[in-house]
């Protein structure tokens, strides 16, 4: 069956240390544990969409190392089409992650093979894009490729989602008209808009700014506070279910993948947002990136505390 959700983005091996707290500069801490876990924002979103009901294809690059084999195998095990996951002469992307006892994390990524995602790769797998209903991009591959993919998806008339993560700067102005759903978190919304996002009212101002830039609709994820949806005519604040957080890694990815899967299955926007939020809430109750992502029956069976 052709994929109805296509994810264009990164695959990383996450090297995860749990420690009592995040270290200060120059400090050595004694950690509790270490694990290698399949991750990368693109791959996590692909796994989320697949576990939550979509037919998914991934467009990305891995290195010709052991991590590359594991990262591809992890997607294949989810039934994700990996014909457009290319192995290149480089190390696979890695993310060095520290998670503290309050479930906060700090992450450093090294792009490795993700840097080989050029516009030519998008051209090579144009047929994969053509088969999609929904296409998702993030910012862990070169900007030029993200911009190219957004424009191609727009030409093809696909529903285009950009999760601008990680973001520390405004997006190129000419990207906005190719984005149907822009899904930043609070700090990304602040970086993109140049406005503080420290309250619901501030999030509304930032979302309005991003819509004025040309984005179709904006969903700002607000962590435990849920999300703010803006469509240019109004706002909807969707409360998050209350859960006990263990590890917030990939919560945003789970929201994006879940939202995309729900949208591709024909759910209305507000229902898709609620679905994504329940999936993300469940993911924070479990450790790791891909291992934390729930399956459809978990979300359907979820009862708020
Ligand atoms: O969003 C979480 C992801 O960010 C991790 O899996 C890590 O790989 C980084 O890309």
Short mmCIF file of C-alpha atoms and ligand atoms in Angstrom, two decimals:
data_model
loop_
_atom_site.label_atom_id
_atom_site.label_comp_id
_atom_site.label_asym_id
_atom_site.label_seq_id
_atom_site.Cartn_x
_atom_site.Cartn_y
_atom_site.Cartn_z
CA UNK A 1 0.00 0.00 0.00
CA UNK A 2 1.50 3.46 -0.84
CA UNK A 3 2.48 5.58 2.15
CA UNK A 4 -0.01 8.27 3.08
CA UNK A 5 2.45 9.97 5.43
CA UNK A 6 5.98 10.69 4.20
CA UNK A 7 8.60 11.94 6.63
CA UNK A 8 11.64 13.75 5.25
CA UNK A 9 14.31 14.13 7.90
CA UNK A 10 16.89 12.81 10.32
CA UNK A 11 17.77 9.47 11.83
CA UNK A 12 20.02 9.57 14.90
CA UNK A 13 21.32 7.03 17.35
CA UNK A 14 20.58 8.49 20.77
CA UNK A 15 23.30 7.95 23.39
CA UNK A 16 21.28 8.49 26.54
CA UNK A 17 22.67 9.03 30.02
CA UNK A 18 20.41 9.42 33.05
CA UNK A 19 21.91 11.62 35.76
CA UNK A 20 20.67 13.30 38.94
CA UNK A 21 20.78 16.67 37.20
CA UNK A 22 22.18 18.27 34.05
CA UNK A 23 25.92 19.00 34.41
CA UNK A 24 27.30 22.54 34.63
CA UNK A 25 30.14 23.64 32.33
CA UNK A 26 33.39 21.88 33.25
CA UNK A 27 31.64 19.56 35.71
CA UNK A 28 31.77 15.72 35.80
CA UNK A 29 28.70 13.98 37.22
CA UNK A 30 28.16 10.34 38.14
CA UNK A 31 25.24 9.07 36.01
CA UNK A 32 22.65 6.42 36.85
CA UNK A 33 22.49 4.58 33.50
CA UNK A 34 23.38 4.59 29.82
CA UNK A 35 21.51 3.28 26.76
CA UNK A 36 21.69 3.51 22.98
CA UNK A 37 18.22 4.14 21.58
CA UNK A 38 16.98 4.73 18.01
CA UNK A 39 15.97 8.36 17.56
CA UNK A 40 16.25 11.43 15.38
CA UNK A 41 13.32 13.77 14.97
CA UNK A 42 12.47 12.52 11.49
CA UNK A 43 12.65 8.83 12.39
CA UNK A 44 10.74 9.38 15.65
CA UNK A 45 7.92 11.13 13.78
CA UNK A 46 7.84 8.32 11.23
CA UNK A 47 7.57 5.73 14.02
CA UNK A 48 4.85 7.74 15.76
CA UNK A 49 2.79 8.05 12.58
CA UNK A 50 3.20 4.32 11.85
CA UNK A 51 2.32 3.15 15.38
CA UNK A 52 -0.66 5.48 15.36
CA UNK A 53 -2.24 4.14 12.21
CA UNK A 54 -0.60 5.62 9.09
CA UNK A 55 1.17 3.95 6.18
CA UNK A 56 4.57 5.66 6.39
CA UNK A 57 7.61 6.13 4.17
CA UNK A 58 10.85 7.71 5.38
CA UNK A 59 13.23 9.80 3.26
CA UNK A 60 16.60 10.10 4.98
CA UNK A 61 20.26 9.06 5.14
CA UNK A 62 22.18 6.79 7.51
CA UNK A 63 25.90 6.11 7.73
CA UNK A 64 27.68 2.94 6.61
CA UNK A 65 28.20 1.89 10.23
CA UNK A 66 26.49 -0.37 12.76
CA UNK A 67 24.20 2.46 13.90
CA UNK A 68 23.01 2.91 10.32
CA UNK A 69 21.92 -0.73 10.16
CA UNK A 70 20.13 -0.48 13.53
CA UNK A 71 18.37 2.76 12.62
CA UNK A 72 17.03 1.35 9.36
CA UNK A 73 16.04 -1.96 11.00
CA UNK A 74 14.13 -0.08 13.69
CA UNK A 75 11.98 1.58 11.01
CA UNK A 76 11.52 -1.62 9.02
CA UNK A 77 10.30 -3.34 12.20
CA UNK A 78 7.49 -0.75 12.33
CA UNK A 79 6.45 -1.52 8.74
CA UNK A 80 7.86 1.79 7.49
CA UNK A 81 8.86 1.91 3.81
CA UNK A 82 12.64 2.53 3.78
CA UNK A 83 13.30 2.46 0.02
CA UNK A 84 14.22 6.16 0.34
CA UNK A 85 16.57 5.68 3.32
CA UNK A 86 20.00 5.85 1.70
CA UNK A 87 23.26 4.56 3.22
CA UNK A 88 26.11 7.03 2.66
CA UNK A 89 29.88 7.06 3.30
CA UNK A 90 29.78 8.76 6.69
CA UNK A 91 28.95 8.10 10.33
CA UNK A 92 25.27 7.94 11.23
CA UNK A 93 23.80 10.92 13.02
CA UNK A 94 24.08 10.77 16.79
CA UNK A 95 22.43 12.62 19.66
CA UNK A 96 24.12 12.88 23.06
CA UNK A 97 21.29 13.13 25.57
CA UNK A 98 21.33 13.66 29.34
CA UNK A 99 18.02 13.15 31.19
CA UNK A 100 17.84 14.36 34.79
CA UNK A 101 15.78 13.16 37.75
CA UNK A 102 13.12 15.79 36.93
CA UNK A 103 12.80 14.26 33.43
CA UNK A 104 14.32 17.35 31.80
CA UNK A 105 16.85 16.73 29.05
CA UNK A 106 19.75 18.40 27.27
CA UNK A 107 20.69 17.23 23.76
CA UNK A 108 23.66 17.76 21.44
CA UNK A 109 23.31 16.35 17.94
CA UNK A 110 26.00 15.64 15.37
CA UNK A 111 24.44 15.45 11.90
CA UNK A 112 26.78 12.92 10.25
CA UNK A 113 24.91 11.20 7.42
CA UNK A 114 21.89 13.51 7.87
CA UNK A 115 24.09 16.16 6.25
CA UNK A 116 24.01 14.13 3.01
CA UNK A 117 20.30 14.92 2.57
CA UNK A 118 20.64 17.22 -0.43
CA UNK A 119 17.88 18.50 -2.74
CA UNK A 120 19.05 15.81 -5.21
CA UNK A 121 17.87 13.15 -2.72
CA UNK A 122 14.40 14.71 -2.77
CA UNK A 123 14.42 14.60 -6.58
CA UNK A 124 15.55 10.96 -6.57
CA UNK A 125 12.59 9.94 -4.45
CA UNK A 126 9.99 12.21 -6.03
CA UNK A 127 7.70 9.20 -6.60
CA UNK A 128 7.57 8.65 -2.83
CA UNK A 129 6.47 12.26 -2.32
CA UNK A 130 3.92 11.95 -5.11
CA UNK A 131 2.23 9.03 -3.35
CA UNK A 132 1.81 10.92 -0.05
CA UNK A 133 -1.19 12.71 1.39
CA UNK A 134 0.78 14.37 4.18
CA UNK A 135 4.50 15.27 4.17
CA UNK A 136 6.39 16.15 7.36
CA UNK A 137 9.74 17.96 7.59
CA UNK A 138 11.88 19.09 10.54
CA UNK A 139 15.23 20.95 10.75
CA UNK A 140 17.85 18.24 11.43
CA UNK A 141 18.81 18.06 7.73
CA UNK A 142 20.28 20.94 5.68
CA UNK A 143 18.00 23.99 5.40
CA UNK A 144 18.35 24.06 1.60
CA UNK A 145 16.83 20.58 1.45
CA UNK A 146 13.97 21.44 3.78
CA UNK A 147 13.13 24.50 1.67
CA UNK A 148 13.31 22.42 -1.51
CA UNK A 149 11.10 19.66 -0.07
CA UNK A 150 8.51 22.18 1.14
CA UNK A 151 8.27 23.75 -2.30
CA UNK A 152 8.04 20.40 -4.07
CA UNK A 153 5.35 19.20 -1.69
CA UNK A 154 3.41 22.41 -2.26
CA UNK A 155 3.69 21.96 -6.07
CA UNK A 156 2.32 18.43 -5.66
CA UNK A 157 -0.59 19.74 -3.58
CA UNK A 158 0.27 17.72 -0.47
CA UNK A 159 -0.60 18.66 3.10
CA UNK A 160 2.71 20.08 4.33
CA UNK A 161 3.73 20.01 7.99
CA UNK A 162 6.90 21.69 9.25
CA UNK A 163 8.08 20.97 12.78
CA UNK A 164 10.78 23.67 13.01
CA UNK A 165 12.96 21.77 15.43
CA UNK A 166 15.56 22.49 16.50
CA UNK A 167 15.21 26.22 15.74
CA UNK A 168 17.24 29.10 17.04
CA UNK A 169 16.58 31.59 14.26
CA UNK A 170 13.79 32.85 11.98
CA UNK A 171 12.88 30.65 9.00
CA UNK A 172 13.57 31.81 5.43
CA UNK A 173 10.60 34.03 4.55
CA UNK A 174 9.89 32.17 1.31
CA UNK A 175 9.18 28.90 3.14
CA UNK A 176 6.00 30.06 4.83
CA UNK A 177 3.67 29.90 1.85
CA UNK A 178 4.51 26.18 1.47
CA UNK A 179 3.54 25.29 5.05
CA UNK A 180 -0.01 24.17 5.89
CA UNK A 181 0.73 23.36 9.54
CA UNK A 182 3.67 24.92 11.36
CA UNK A 183 4.21 23.09 14.67
CA UNK A 184 6.84 24.72 16.92
CA UNK A 185 7.21 24.39 20.69
CA UNK A 186 7.36 27.54 22.83
CA UNK A 187 11.08 28.24 22.39
CA UNK A 188 10.92 27.52 18.67
CA UNK A 189 7.91 29.81 18.28
CA UNK A 190 9.87 32.54 20.07
CA UNK A 191 12.94 32.00 17.86
CA UNK A 192 10.84 32.07 14.69
CA UNK A 193 8.71 35.08 15.59
CA UNK A 194 11.23 37.10 17.61
CA UNK A 195 8.51 37.44 20.28
CA UNK A 196 8.57 36.04 23.82
CA UNK A 197 6.33 33.00 24.33
CA UNK A 198 5.85 32.86 28.09
CA UNK A 199 2.06 32.83 28.44
CA UNK A 200 -1.00 31.80 26.47
CA UNK A 201 -1.57 35.40 25.36
CA UNK A 202 2.06 35.61 24.22
CA UNK A 203 1.67 32.32 22.33
CA UNK A 204 -1.38 33.78 20.56
CA UNK A 205 0.68 36.83 19.52
CA UNK A 206 3.52 34.63 18.21
CA UNK A 207 1.09 32.37 16.33
CA UNK A 208 -0.59 35.39 14.72
CA UNK A 209 2.82 36.67 13.66
CA UNK A 210 3.70 33.33 12.04
CA UNK A 211 0.38 33.26 10.19
CA UNK A 212 1.02 36.83 9.01
CA UNK A 213 4.36 35.53 7.66
CA UNK A 214 2.35 33.13 5.47
CA UNK A 215 1.97 29.85 7.40
CA UNK A 216 -1.46 28.31 6.83
CA UNK A 217 -2.13 27.26 10.44
CA UNK A 218 0.04 27.17 13.54
CA UNK A 219 0.04 24.75 16.48
CA UNK A 220 2.34 25.82 19.32
CA UNK A 221 2.98 22.89 21.64
CA UNK A 222 3.09 24.03 25.26
CA UNK A 223 4.35 20.92 27.10
CA UNK A 224 2.19 20.12 30.13
CA UNK A 225 -0.05 23.07 29.19
CA UNK A 226 -1.18 21.37 25.98
CA UNK A 227 -1.20 23.31 22.73
CA UNK A 228 -2.45 26.46 21.06
CA UNK A 229 -4.02 26.17 17.61
CA UNK A 230 -4.33 29.25 15.42
CA UNK A 231 -5.96 29.33 12.00
CA UNK A 232 -5.93 33.04 11.23
CA UNK A 233 -9.49 33.63 12.38
CA UNK A 234 -9.25 32.42 15.99
CA UNK A 235 -7.45 30.33 18.60
CA UNK A 236 -8.13 27.06 20.36
CA UNK A 237 -6.30 26.07 23.54
CA UNK A 238 -6.27 22.31 24.00
CA UNK A 239 -5.39 21.18 27.54
CA UNK A 240 -2.92 18.28 27.89
CA UNK A 241 -3.86 15.21 29.93
CA UNK A 242 -2.07 15.09 33.28
CA UNK A 243 0.56 12.33 33.50
CA UNK A 244 3.65 11.56 35.56
CA UNK A 245 6.64 12.48 33.38
CA UNK A 246 9.60 10.12 33.19
CA UNK A 247 11.35 11.42 30.05
CA UNK A 248 10.10 14.11 27.66
CA UNK A 249 12.43 13.06 24.80
CA UNK A 250 10.40 12.67 21.56
CA UNK A 251 7.16 14.00 23.08
CA UNK A 252 7.06 16.70 20.39
CA UNK A 253 7.84 14.09 17.73
CA UNK A 254 5.03 11.88 19.00
CA UNK A 255 2.60 14.82 18.81
CA UNK A 256 3.65 15.63 15.23
CA UNK A 257 3.52 12.01 14.03
CA UNK A 258 0.22 11.37 15.79
CA UNK A 259 -1.33 14.58 14.47
CA UNK A 260 -0.22 13.71 10.91
CA UNK A 261 -1.54 10.14 11.16
CA UNK A 262 -4.89 11.38 12.46
CA UNK A 263 -5.13 14.03 9.74
CA UNK A 264 -4.24 11.46 7.05
CA UNK A 265 -6.99 9.17 8.37
CA UNK A 266 -9.53 11.95 7.83
CA UNK A 267 -9.92 13.23 11.40
CA UNK A 268 -10.84 16.90 11.83
CA UNK A 269 -8.05 19.23 12.99
CA UNK A 270 -9.23 19.62 16.58
CA UNK A 271 -9.67 15.86 16.95
CA UNK A 272 -6.22 15.28 15.41
CA UNK A 273 -4.68 17.73 17.89
CA UNK A 274 -6.32 15.97 20.86
CA UNK A 275 -5.18 12.60 19.50
CA UNK A 276 -1.59 13.88 19.13
CA UNK A 277 -1.66 15.28 22.65
CA UNK A 278 -2.79 12.04 24.23
CA UNK A 279 -0.07 10.18 22.30
CA UNK A 280 2.55 12.73 23.42
CA UNK A 281 1.36 12.55 27.04
CA UNK A 282 1.71 8.76 26.99
CA UNK A 283 5.21 9.06 25.51
CA UNK A 284 6.48 11.15 28.43
CA UNK A 285 5.52 8.37 30.86
CA UNK A 286 8.16 6.11 29.25
CA UNK A 287 11.92 6.44 28.73
CA UNK A 288 13.73 6.94 25.43
CA UNK A 289 12.77 8.25 22.01
CA UNK A 290 11.25 5.52 19.81
CA UNK A 291 10.66 3.06 22.70
CA UNK A 292 8.42 5.65 24.39
CA UNK A 293 6.01 6.13 21.48
CA UNK A 294 2.59 4.54 22.09
CA UNK A 295 0.57 2.39 19.68
CA UNK A 296 -2.96 3.16 18.50
CA UNK A 297 -4.69 0.98 21.12
CA UNK A 298 -2.81 2.80 23.94
CA UNK A 299 -4.19 6.13 22.73
CA UNK A 300 -7.70 4.79 22.10
CA UNK A 301 -7.75 3.19 25.57
CA UNK A 302 -6.34 6.23 27.40
CA UNK A 303 -8.42 7.51 30.30
CA UNK A 304 -7.50 10.86 31.79
CA UNK A 305 -6.57 10.77 35.51
O1 LIG B 1 13.17 15.01 19.46
C1 LIG B 1 13.97 14.05 20.08
C2 LIG B 1 15.13 13.73 19.20
O2 LIG B 1 15.95 14.85 19.07
C3 LIG B 1 16.03 12.64 19.75
O3 LIG B 1 15.63 11.34 19.40
C4 LIG B 1 17.39 13.03 19.21
O4 LIG B 1 17.86 12.17 18.23
C5 LIG B 1 17.23 14.44 18.68
O5 LIG B 1 17.24 14.46 17.33
#
